[in-house]
């Protein structure tokens, strides 16, 4: 019997390094699919439609919600972000592990629907460092950076809902931490998997 893939949710404040960690993880981990979200914000320099996000208007986003096309969605700093349902379910069925890189509200929506989803929170070493990283990457104006920092503080309050915390001291260690989590989760006993090996009822 084919084993369903793991559903991994990775959150962490904007600027904590999630994107870089996931890029490195994908380069070394097999059979893993990174979900491409839909978003109504403007693409940053170098971002490609269909690769980094499916960039869409608010109307298109609403149409996706109305047709039940989103597994979860939220409004984050004045823009909508959501996870397209179909590719996630298909990859899980194929046995691929699936990663959603989403914020806290979306992560909690996923956990409600899939109790076996694995929630991982990536932390910056300090809030000061987070601010420096947000300023340093030069992709947002100062007002947006302040909004994102406020949101980060709110998100940090909800870290107790996550099963794992990864502190991004170095990208290399953070990637290893996530690989270890995946490995451990694959060894977890799950009574709903491999049902043939369970004792049959009389
Ligand atoms: P950014 O604008 O920096 O690309 O993303 C802003 C925030 O939105 C990040 O915390 C990111 O994890 C989150 N995000 C990206 N895609 C999704 C999604 O599909 N759903 C939810 N709930 N959050 C998302």
PDB file of N, CA, C and O and ligand atoms in Angstrom, residues 10-14 18 35 37-39 41 44 47 53 72-74 76 81-84 101-107 109 137 140 148 155, ligand 1:
ATOM      1  N   UNK A  10       5.158  25.308   7.184  1.00  0.00           N
ATOM      2  CA  UNK A  10       6.272  26.085   7.728  1.00  0.00           C
ATOM      3  C   UNK A  10       5.854  27.550   7.815  1.00  0.00           C
ATOM      4  O   UNK A  10       5.452  28.143   6.810  1.00  0.00           O
ATOM      5  N   UNK A  11       5.914  28.085   9.018  1.00  0.00           N
ATOM      6  CA  UNK A  11       5.597  29.507   9.205  1.00  0.00           C
ATOM      7  C   UNK A  11       6.780  30.184   9.875  1.00  0.00           C
ATOM      8  O   UNK A  11       7.695  29.523  10.369  1.00  0.00           O
ATOM      9  N   UNK A  12       6.689  31.484   9.929  1.00  0.00           N
ATOM     10  CA  UNK A  12       7.737  32.253  10.601  1.00  0.00           C
ATOM     11  C   UNK A  12       7.614  33.676  10.121  1.00  0.00           C
ATOM     12  O   UNK A  12       7.118  33.917   9.015  1.00  0.00           O
ATOM     13  N   UNK A  13       8.025  34.636  10.945  1.00  0.00           N
ATOM     14  CA  UNK A  13       7.840  36.029  10.563  1.00  0.00           C
ATOM     15  C   UNK A  13       8.535  36.385   9.255  1.00  0.00           C
ATOM     16  O   UNK A  13       9.558  35.785   8.916  1.00  0.00           O
ATOM     17  N   UNK A  14       7.947  37.339   8.558  1.00  0.00           N
ATOM     18  CA  UNK A  14       8.514  37.815   7.298  1.00  0.00           C
ATOM     19  C   UNK A  14       9.959  38.251   7.537  1.00  0.00           C
ATOM     20  O   UNK A  14      10.230  39.020   8.456  1.00  0.00           O
ATOM     21  N   UNK A  18      12.812  31.902   5.895  1.00  0.00           N
ATOM     22  CA  UNK A  18      12.096  30.680   5.462  1.00  0.00           C
ATOM     23  C   UNK A  18      12.368  30.353   4.007  1.00  0.00           C
ATOM     24  O   UNK A  18      12.605  29.203   3.641  1.00  0.00           O
ATOM     25  N   UNK A  35       4.375  23.904  -2.202  1.00  0.00           N
ATOM     26  CA  UNK A  35       3.152  24.490  -2.752  1.00  0.00           C
ATOM     27  C   UNK A  35       3.409  25.903  -3.286  1.00  0.00           C
ATOM     28  O   UNK A  35       4.152  26.674  -2.677  1.00  0.00           O
ATOM     29  N   UNK A  37       1.605  29.302  -3.766  1.00  0.00           N
ATOM     30  CA  UNK A  37       0.390  29.974  -3.294  1.00  0.00           C
ATOM     31  C   UNK A  37      -0.134  30.968  -4.320  1.00  0.00           C
ATOM     32  O   UNK A  37       0.600  31.397  -5.215  1.00  0.00           O
ATOM     33  N   UNK A  38      -1.387  31.348  -4.118  1.00  0.00           N
ATOM     34  CA  UNK A  38      -1.955  32.471  -4.862  1.00  0.00           C
ATOM     35  C   UNK A  38      -1.804  33.715  -3.992  1.00  0.00           C
ATOM     36  O   UNK A  38      -1.894  33.620  -2.760  1.00  0.00           O
ATOM     37  N   UNK A  39      -1.555  34.859  -4.597  1.00  0.00           N
ATOM     38  CA  UNK A  39      -1.412  36.093  -3.807  1.00  0.00           C
ATOM     39  C   UNK A  39      -1.889  37.290  -4.614  1.00  0.00           C
ATOM     40  O   UNK A  39      -1.748  37.325  -5.843  1.00  0.00           O
ATOM     41  N   UNK A  41      -0.727  40.351  -3.849  1.00  0.00           N
ATOM     42  CA  UNK A  41       0.256  41.448  -3.800  1.00  0.00           C
ATOM     43  C   UNK A  41       1.014  41.527  -5.128  1.00  0.00           C
ATOM     44  O   UNK A  41       0.969  40.601  -5.941  1.00  0.00           O
ATOM     45  N   UNK A  44       7.565  41.008  -6.587  1.00  0.00           N
ATOM     46  CA  UNK A  44       8.817  41.738  -6.348  1.00  0.00           C
ATOM     47  C   UNK A  44       9.717  41.510  -7.549  1.00  0.00           C
ATOM     48  O   UNK A  44       9.489  40.583  -8.344  1.00  0.00           O
ATOM     49  N   UNK A  47      10.508  37.982  -9.160  1.00  0.00           N
ATOM     50  CA  UNK A  47       9.480  36.961  -8.894  1.00  0.00           C
ATOM     51  C   UNK A  47       8.715  36.647 -10.179  1.00  0.00           C
ATOM     52  O   UNK A  47       8.362  37.545 -10.944  1.00  0.00           O
ATOM     53  N   UNK A  53       4.642  32.695  -6.913  1.00  0.00           N
ATOM     54  CA  UNK A  53       3.221  32.797  -6.555  1.00  0.00           C
ATOM     55  C   UNK A  53       2.415  32.746  -7.845  1.00  0.00           C
ATOM     56  O   UNK A  53       2.947  32.980  -8.929  1.00  0.00           O
ATOM     57  N   UNK A  72      -6.896  26.881   2.180  1.00  0.00           N
ATOM     58  CA  UNK A  72      -6.924  27.891   3.254  1.00  0.00           C
ATOM     59  C   UNK A  72      -6.570  29.215   2.602  1.00  0.00           C
ATOM     60  O   UNK A  72      -5.963  29.237   1.528  1.00  0.00           O
ATOM     61  N   UNK A  73      -6.941  30.307   3.266  1.00  0.00           N
ATOM     62  CA  UNK A  73      -6.506  31.618   2.771  1.00  0.00           C
ATOM     63  C   UNK A  73      -6.596  32.626   3.909  1.00  0.00           C
ATOM     64  O   UNK A  73      -7.253  32.383   4.922  1.00  0.00           O
ATOM     65  N   UNK A  74      -5.912  33.746   3.726  1.00  0.00           N
ATOM     66  CA  UNK A  74      -5.950  34.783   4.757  1.00  0.00           C
ATOM     67  C   UNK A  74      -5.634  36.135   4.141  1.00  0.00           C
ATOM     68  O   UNK A  74      -5.158  36.213   2.997  1.00  0.00           O
ATOM     69  N   UNK A  76      -3.157  39.195   4.721  1.00  0.00           N
ATOM     70  CA  UNK A  76      -1.896  39.480   5.425  1.00  0.00           C
ATOM     71  C   UNK A  76      -1.397  40.835   4.956  1.00  0.00           C
ATOM     72  O   UNK A  76      -1.124  41.002   3.757  1.00  0.00           O
ATOM     73  N   UNK A  81      -3.627  35.897   0.515  1.00  0.00           N
ATOM     74  CA  UNK A  81      -2.735  34.789   0.174  1.00  0.00           C
ATOM     75  C   UNK A  81      -3.523  33.498   0.400  1.00  0.00           C
ATOM     76  O   UNK A  81      -4.257  33.396   1.388  1.00  0.00           O
ATOM     77  N   UNK A  82      -3.353  32.517  -0.475  1.00  0.00           N
ATOM     78  CA  UNK A  82      -4.076  31.261  -0.275  1.00  0.00           C
ATOM     79  C   UNK A  82      -3.389  30.083  -0.940  1.00  0.00           C
ATOM     80  O   UNK A  82      -2.604  30.244  -1.878  1.00  0.00           O
ATOM     81  N   UNK A  83      -3.711  28.889  -0.442  1.00  0.00           N
ATOM     82  CA  UNK A  83      -3.117  27.648  -0.956  1.00  0.00           C
ATOM     83  C   UNK A  83      -4.087  26.959  -1.907  1.00  0.00           C
ATOM     84  O   UNK A  83      -5.173  26.548  -1.478  1.00  0.00           O
ATOM     85  N   UNK A  84      -3.732  26.823  -3.190  1.00  0.00           N
ATOM     86  CA  UNK A  84      -4.604  26.091  -4.116  1.00  0.00           C
ATOM     87  C   UNK A  84      -4.758  24.625  -3.667  1.00  0.00           C
ATOM     88  O   UNK A  84      -3.767  23.959  -3.364  1.00  0.00           O
ATOM     89  N   UNK A 101       4.333  26.952   2.759  1.00  0.00           N
ATOM     90  CA  UNK A 101       5.045  28.030   3.462  1.00  0.00           C
ATOM     91  C   UNK A 101       4.035  29.151   3.647  1.00  0.00           C
ATOM     92  O   UNK A 101       3.817  29.958   2.741  1.00  0.00           O
ATOM     93  N   UNK A 102       3.362  29.140   4.795  1.00  0.00           N
ATOM     94  CA  UNK A 102       2.226  30.046   4.989  1.00  0.00           C
ATOM     95  C   UNK A 102       2.289  30.672   6.380  1.00  0.00           C
ATOM     96  O   UNK A 102       2.992  30.186   7.257  1.00  0.00           O
ATOM     97  N   UNK A 103       1.495  31.746   6.585  1.00  0.00           N
ATOM     98  CA  UNK A 103       1.542  32.400   7.894  1.00  0.00           C
ATOM     99  C   UNK A 103       0.623  31.651   8.890  1.00  0.00           C
ATOM    100  O   UNK A 103      -0.016  30.649   8.550  1.00  0.00           O
ATOM    101  N   UNK A 104       0.595  32.194  10.123  1.00  0.00           N
ATOM    102  CA  UNK A 104       0.005  31.450  11.238  1.00  0.00           C
ATOM    103  C   UNK A 104      -1.497  31.176  11.089  1.00  0.00           C
ATOM    104  O   UNK A 104      -1.961  30.061  11.365  1.00  0.00           O
ATOM    105  N   UNK A 105      -2.244  32.168  10.629  1.00  0.00           N
ATOM    106  CA  UNK A 105      -3.686  31.986  10.513  1.00  0.00           C
ATOM    107  C   UNK A 105      -3.988  30.808   9.567  1.00  0.00           C
ATOM    108  O   UNK A 105      -4.810  29.931   9.871  1.00  0.00           O
ATOM    109  N   UNK A 106      -3.292  30.791   8.435  1.00  0.00           N
ATOM    110  CA  UNK A 106      -3.477  29.692   7.466  1.00  0.00           C
ATOM    111  C   UNK A 106      -3.038  28.358   8.050  1.00  0.00           C
ATOM    112  O   UNK A 106      -3.683  27.325   7.835  1.00  0.00           O
ATOM    113  N   UNK A 107      -1.949  28.380   8.825  1.00  0.00           N
ATOM    114  CA  UNK A 107      -1.440  27.143   9.420  1.00  0.00           C
ATOM    115  C   UNK A 107      -2.495  26.533  10.354  1.00  0.00           C
ATOM    116  O   UNK A 107      -2.728  25.321  10.349  1.00  0.00           O
ATOM    117  N   UNK A 109      -5.722  26.984  10.162  1.00  0.00           N
ATOM    118  CA  UNK A 109      -6.827  26.453   9.338  1.00  0.00           C
ATOM    119  C   UNK A 109      -6.480  25.049   8.822  1.00  0.00           C
ATOM    120  O   UNK A 109      -7.325  24.154   8.776  1.00  0.00           O
ATOM    121  N   UNK A 137      16.995  43.484   2.906  1.00  0.00           N
ATOM    122  CA  UNK A 137      16.624  42.869   1.627  1.00  0.00           C
ATOM    123  C   UNK A 137      15.998  43.874   0.669  1.00  0.00           C
ATOM    124  O   UNK A 137      15.843  43.592  -0.522  1.00  0.00           O
ATOM    125  N   UNK A 140      10.727  46.079   0.616  1.00  0.00           N
ATOM    126  CA  UNK A 140       9.521  46.755   1.105  1.00  0.00           C
ATOM    127  C   UNK A 140       9.850  48.176   1.550  1.00  0.00           C
ATOM    128  O   UNK A 140      10.983  48.442   1.974  1.00  0.00           O
ATOM    129  N   UNK A 148       4.910  44.641   8.879  1.00  0.00           N
ATOM    130  CA  UNK A 148       5.362  43.243   8.930  1.00  0.00           C
ATOM    131  C   UNK A 148       5.981  42.913  10.291  1.00  0.00           C
ATOM    132  O   UNK A 148       5.833  41.802  10.796  1.00  0.00           O
ATOM    133  N   UNK A 155       2.420  37.060  15.508  1.00  0.00           N
ATOM    134  CA  UNK A 155       2.601  35.646  15.138  1.00  0.00           C
ATOM    135  C   UNK A 155       3.405  34.899  16.207  1.00  0.00           C
ATOM    136  O   UNK A 155       3.123  33.741  16.502  1.00  0.00           O
TER     137      UNK A 155
HETATM  138  P1  LIG B   1       5.433  37.555   1.254  1.00  0.00           P
HETATM  139  O1  LIG B   1       4.586  38.729   0.830  1.00  0.00           O
HETATM  140  O2  LIG B   1       6.630  38.016   2.081  1.00  0.00           O
HETATM  141  O3  LIG B   1       5.821  36.678   0.099  1.00  0.00           O
HETATM  142  O4  LIG B   1       4.538  36.657   2.218  1.00  0.00           O
HETATM  143  C1  LIG B   1       3.914  37.234   3.329  1.00  0.00           C
HETATM  144  C2  LIG B   1       3.419  36.160   4.258  1.00  0.00           C
HETATM  145  O5  LIG B   1       2.383  35.425   3.631  1.00  0.00           O
HETATM  146  C3  LIG B   1       4.496  35.144   4.668  1.00  0.00           C
HETATM  147  O6  LIG B   1       4.409  34.962   6.079  1.00  0.00           O
HETATM  148  C4  LIG B   1       4.086  33.895   3.960  1.00  0.00           C
HETATM  149  O7  LIG B   1       4.439  32.730   4.687  1.00  0.00           O
HETATM  150  C5  LIG B   1       2.576  34.044   3.909  1.00  0.00           C
HETATM  151  N1  LIG B   1       1.947  33.259   2.842  1.00  0.00           N
HETATM  152  C6  LIG B   1       2.428  32.986   1.612  1.00  0.00           C
HETATM  153  N2  LIG B   1       1.581  32.209   0.946  1.00  0.00           N
HETATM  154  C7  LIG B   1       0.534  31.963   1.771  1.00  0.00           C
HETATM  155  C8  LIG B   1      -0.674  31.199   1.659  1.00  0.00           C
HETATM  156  O8  LIG B   1      -0.966  30.555   0.666  1.00  0.00           O
HETATM  157  N3  LIG B   1      -1.502  31.205   2.738  1.00  0.00           N
HETATM  158  C9  LIG B   1      -1.225  31.883   3.872  1.00  0.00           C
HETATM  159  N4  LIG B   1      -2.107  31.790   4.872  1.00  0.00           N
HETATM  160  N5  LIG B   1      -0.103  32.599   4.017  1.00  0.00           N
HETATM  161  C10 LIG B   1       0.769  32.646   2.982  1.00  0.00           C
END
